[in-house]
Short mmCIF file of C-alpha atoms in Angstrom, two decimals:
data_model
loop_
_atom_site.label_atom_id
_atom_site.label_comp_id
_atom_site.label_asym_id
_atom_site.label_seq_id
_atom_site.Cartn_x
_atom_site.Cartn_y
_atom_site.Cartn_z
CA MET Y 1 -3.39 -82.47 54.74
CA VAL Y 2 -2.52 -81.56 51.84
CA ASP Y 3 -5.73 -79.29 50.25
CA LYS Y 4 -5.31 -78.06 47.03
CA GLY Y 5 -4.42 -74.42 47.21
CA GLN Y 6 -1.11 -76.02 48.06
CA VAL Y 7 -0.72 -78.53 45.40
CA ILE Y 8 -1.47 -76.28 42.99
CA ARG Y 9 0.96 -73.24 44.78
CA LEU Y 10 3.47 -76.65 44.22
CA CYS Y 11 2.85 -76.83 40.87
CA ARG Y 12 3.80 -72.56 40.05
CA SER Y 13 6.55 -73.10 41.90
CA LEU Y 14 8.12 -75.52 40.10
CA LEU Y 15 6.98 -74.44 37.15
CA ARG Y 16 8.47 -70.90 37.57
CA ALA Y 17 12.09 -72.64 38.67
CA GLY Y 18 11.78 -74.47 35.01
CA ARG Y 19 12.09 -71.31 33.72
CA GLN Y 20 14.54 -70.41 34.66
CA LEU Y 21 16.80 -73.02 32.75
CA PRO Y 22 18.65 -71.54 30.67
CA ASP Y 23 18.30 -74.64 27.98
CA TYR Y 24 15.09 -74.87 25.67
CA ASN Y 25 15.73 -78.70 26.05
CA ILE Y 26 15.61 -78.19 29.50
CA ARG Y 27 12.89 -75.92 30.06
CA GLU Y 28 10.32 -77.11 28.05
CA TYR Y 29 11.11 -80.30 29.69
CA ALA Y 30 10.96 -79.73 33.08
CA LYS Y 31 6.87 -77.61 32.03
CA ARG Y 32 6.13 -80.80 30.33
CA ARG Y 33 6.62 -82.90 32.69
CA THR Y 34 5.26 -81.07 35.55
CA PHE Y 35 2.15 -80.72 34.11
CA ASP Y 36 2.62 -84.64 33.05
CA GLY Y 37 3.08 -84.99 36.70
CA PHE Y 38 0.16 -83.61 38.46
CA ARG Y 39 -1.66 -84.57 36.04
CA MET Y 40 -1.66 -88.52 36.61
CA ASN Y 41 -2.44 -88.22 40.22
CA LYS Y 42 -5.50 -85.79 39.77
CA ASN Y 43 -7.72 -87.94 40.93
CA LEU Y 44 -6.35 -89.07 43.18
CA THR Y 45 -8.16 -89.33 46.71
CA ASP Y 46 -6.60 -91.63 48.42
CA HIS Y 47 -4.87 -89.37 51.84
CA SER Y 48 -1.65 -90.79 52.23
CA LYS Y 49 -1.22 -91.17 48.23
CA VAL Y 50 -1.40 -87.29 47.69
CA GLU Y 51 0.58 -87.34 50.83
CA LYS Y 52 3.35 -89.04 49.00
CA ALA Y 53 2.72 -87.51 45.47
CA TYR Y 54 3.68 -83.77 46.65
CA ALA Y 55 6.29 -84.72 49.19
CA GLU Y 56 7.99 -86.49 45.98
CA GLY Y 57 6.41 -83.02 43.48
CA LYS Y 58 8.27 -80.94 47.29
CA LYS Y 59 11.70 -83.40 45.97
CA GLN Y 60 11.69 -82.72 42.53
CA LEU Y 61 11.24 -78.76 43.05
CA GLU Y 62 14.64 -78.49 44.92
CA VAL Y 63 16.36 -80.72 42.03
CA VAL Y 64 14.69 -77.82 39.78
CA GLU Y 65 16.21 -74.76 41.61
CA ARG Y 66 19.42 -76.86 42.51
CA VAL Y 67 19.59 -77.69 38.14
CA VAL Y 68 19.15 -74.52 37.51
CA LYS Y 69 21.83 -72.81 39.86
CA VAL Y 70 24.17 -75.18 38.71
CA TYR Y 71 23.05 -74.44 34.17
CA LEU Y 72 22.85 -70.54 35.61
CA ALA Y 73 26.76 -71.39 36.35
CA TYR Y 74 27.34 -72.60 33.05
CA PRO Y 75 25.34 -70.94 30.65
CA PRO Y 76 24.52 -72.82 26.75
CA LYS Y 77 27.16 -70.41 24.15
CA THR Y 78 24.23 -70.26 20.96
CA LYS Y 79 20.36 -70.19 21.51
CA ASN Y 80 18.72 -72.42 20.40
CA ILE Y 81 16.61 -72.52 17.35
CA MET Y 82 13.89 -73.38 18.63
CA GLU Y 83 13.89 -70.08 20.23
CA LEU Y 84 14.42 -67.51 17.34
CA LYS Y 85 12.32 -65.76 15.80
CA LEU Y 86 12.68 -66.93 12.22
CA HIS Y 87 9.39 -65.52 10.47
CA MET A 1 -13.86 -17.86 48.80
CA ALA A 2 -15.44 -20.42 47.08
CA SER A 3 -13.68 -24.20 48.48
CA PRO A 4 -12.84 -27.04 46.50
CA SER A 5 -13.14 -30.31 48.66
CA THR A 6 -17.05 -29.65 48.65
CA SER A 7 -18.81 -31.01 46.13
CA SER A 8 -21.73 -29.31 45.04
CA LEU A 9 -22.37 -25.36 46.19
CA SER A 10 -25.14 -22.85 45.88
CA PHE A 11 -25.13 -20.51 45.89
CA LYS A 12 -28.63 -17.93 47.10
CA ALA A 13 -29.23 -15.99 44.57
CA PRO A 14 -32.50 -13.97 44.56
CA SER A 15 -33.63 -15.77 40.82
CA ILE A 16 -31.76 -18.43 40.46
CA GLN A 17 -33.03 -21.91 41.94
CA SER A 18 -30.14 -25.20 42.61
CA THR A 19 -32.09 -28.40 42.72
CA ARG A 20 -28.53 -30.19 44.43
CA THR A 21 -27.03 -28.75 47.47
CA SER A 22 -24.81 -29.53 50.22
CA GLN A 23 -23.79 -26.56 51.68
CA VAL A 24 -25.92 -23.95 51.73
CA LEU A 25 -23.70 -20.57 52.11
CA ARG A 26 -24.48 -17.10 53.19
CA LYS A 27 -22.95 -14.86 49.96
CA PRO A 28 -23.34 -11.85 48.92
CA LEU A 29 -25.42 -11.18 46.13
CA SER A 30 -22.48 -9.86 43.46
CA PHE A 31 -21.18 -13.46 43.19
CA GLN A 32 -22.36 -14.84 40.27
CA PRO A 33 -23.71 -18.73 41.51
CA ILE A 34 -22.22 -22.03 40.26
CA SER A 35 -24.13 -25.14 40.93
CA PHE A 36 -20.96 -28.07 40.27
CA GLY A 37 -23.75 -30.81 39.99
CA ARG A 38 -22.10 -32.27 37.00
CA PHE A 39 -18.14 -32.75 38.16
CA GLN A 40 -19.03 -35.86 40.75
CA SER A 41 -20.55 -37.79 37.62
CA SER A 42 -17.73 -36.97 35.47
CA LYS A 43 -15.96 -38.49 38.69
CA ASN A 44 -17.57 -41.99 38.60
CA LEU A 45 -17.62 -42.05 34.50
CA ARG A 46 -13.46 -41.83 34.74
CA LEU A 47 -12.96 -44.25 37.12
CA GLN A 48 -15.60 -46.63 34.66
CA ILE A 49 -13.23 -46.14 32.03
CA SER A 50 -9.80 -47.42 33.42
CA CYS A 51 -11.12 -49.94 34.72
CA ALA A 52 -12.29 -51.84 31.18
CA ALA A 53 -9.27 -53.70 29.88
CA LYS A 54 -9.16 -53.01 25.88
CA PRO A 55 -10.10 -55.66 23.89
CA GLU A 56 -7.19 -56.13 22.04
CA THR A 57 -5.85 -57.51 25.15
CA VAL A 58 -9.21 -59.34 25.11
CA GLN A 59 -9.12 -61.45 21.99
CA LYS A 60 -5.25 -61.83 23.34
CA VAL A 61 -6.43 -63.66 25.92
CA SER A 62 -8.83 -65.47 24.52
CA ASP A 63 -6.89 -66.62 21.65
CA ILE A 64 -4.52 -67.89 24.52
CA VAL A 65 -6.87 -69.78 26.37
CA ARG A 66 -8.79 -71.38 22.87
CA GLU A 67 -4.98 -72.28 22.14
CA GLN A 68 -4.17 -73.71 26.22
CA LEU A 69 -8.01 -75.74 26.05
CA ALA A 70 -7.59 -77.36 22.51
CA LEU A 71 -11.30 -75.60 21.81
CA SER A 72 -13.15 -75.48 18.50
CA ALA A 73 -12.82 -72.40 16.18
CA ASP A 74 -16.08 -72.26 16.05
CA THR A 75 -16.93 -72.79 20.07
CA ALA A 76 -18.30 -69.06 20.70
CA LEU A 77 -15.29 -67.02 23.83
CA THR A 78 -17.16 -64.00 25.46
CA ALA A 79 -15.14 -61.63 27.63
CA GLU A 80 -18.04 -63.09 29.71
CA SER A 81 -16.72 -66.63 29.50
CA LYS A 82 -15.55 -68.89 32.33
CA PHE A 83 -12.95 -71.34 31.99
CA SER A 84 -14.31 -73.56 34.04
CA ALA A 85 -17.62 -73.61 31.93
CA LEU A 86 -14.90 -74.22 28.73
CA GLY A 87 -13.74 -77.67 30.41
CA ALA A 88 -10.56 -76.04 32.53
CA ASP A 89 -10.13 -77.30 35.95
CA SER A 90 -7.58 -75.74 37.61
CA LEU A 91 -4.17 -77.47 36.41
CA ASP A 92 -5.97 -75.79 32.51
CA THR A 93 -6.19 -72.48 35.00
CA VAL A 94 -2.64 -72.19 35.96
CA GLU A 95 -1.71 -73.48 32.87
CA ILE A 96 -3.40 -70.72 30.91
CA VAL A 97 -2.23 -68.43 34.14
CA MET A 98 1.34 -69.42 33.54
CA ALA A 99 1.00 -68.98 29.12
CA LEU A 100 -0.43 -65.63 30.12
CA GLU A 101 3.05 -64.54 32.08
CA GLU A 102 4.86 -65.44 28.99
CA LYS A 103 3.04 -63.95 26.88
CA PHE A 104 2.91 -60.20 28.22
CA ASN A 105 5.56 -60.09 30.22
CA ILE A 106 3.88 -59.93 34.04
CA SER A 107 4.63 -62.14 36.88
CA VAL A 108 1.09 -62.96 38.92
CA GLU A 109 0.51 -63.18 42.62
CA GLU A 110 -0.48 -66.36 44.22
CA ALA A 111 -3.60 -64.76 45.53
CA ASP A 112 -4.70 -63.00 42.14
CA ALA A 113 -4.32 -66.25 40.23
CA GLN A 114 -7.04 -67.86 42.64
CA ASN A 115 -8.93 -65.59 41.72
CA ILE A 116 -9.17 -65.16 37.53
CA THR A 117 -12.26 -66.70 36.50
CA THR A 118 -13.57 -64.74 33.57
CA ILE A 119 -11.32 -63.99 30.30
CA GLN A 120 -12.61 -60.15 31.29
CA GLU A 121 -10.89 -60.84 34.65
CA ALA A 122 -7.32 -62.44 33.24
CA ALA A 123 -7.61 -59.22 31.20
CA ASP A 124 -8.22 -56.71 32.99
CA LEU A 125 -5.73 -58.53 35.67
CA ILE A 126 -3.19 -58.00 32.22
CA GLU A 127 -3.86 -54.82 32.04
CA ASP A 128 -3.49 -53.65 35.96
CA LEU A 129 0.22 -55.24 35.81
CA ALA A 130 1.15 -53.63 32.71
CA GLN A 131 0.50 -50.39 33.63
CA LYS A 132 2.86 -50.60 36.70
CA LYS A 133 5.52 -52.00 35.54
CA PRO A 134 6.10 -48.98 33.58
CA ALA A 135 5.87 -47.03 36.90
CA ALA A 136 8.70 -49.72 38.75
#
């Protein structure tokens, strides 16, 4: 039985893991995708569907953590222009 | 000798009466009577000031909340505004807390994040964490 607190915790861990990504584009995508994914399934009431969505979220968390390790091994050499403060 | 641990002392002197007494000491009459009655109230005042957040912090939090929830410019945001009253669900709250973490460069714990319901609480937590950080 997955409760609301667990779902929120999963969302936060996904966001935190995504924050470590060195590439601006992938980092922003991770943030966008987590919010879109959780909002899409926000109104699920069927227990089995909720469990399935939660399990999928956990799998994606593993993926993000793996990707973070790979990207940290070969970080991009230059900063993306969106990360530069040009005012 | 007067001990510093007592909050108010009263010395029996013929001409002076003190209403706040927690301890009555028999002292030789050559001692000057000292009343520590005001010490307690100033201690409470100090505690009150350290709990409130600075108005600039509250303003910055309000700006982030306004941006995240896409509120129009005329919706009034006070320090006591609840996120749920502004139309934010738990996911929006998570988004707001993440944005605050990035903006103020702090890290909010799970338990603390669950308890944030108003703008004032968020500002207080931010000030609290910002204070603790330089010490670490």
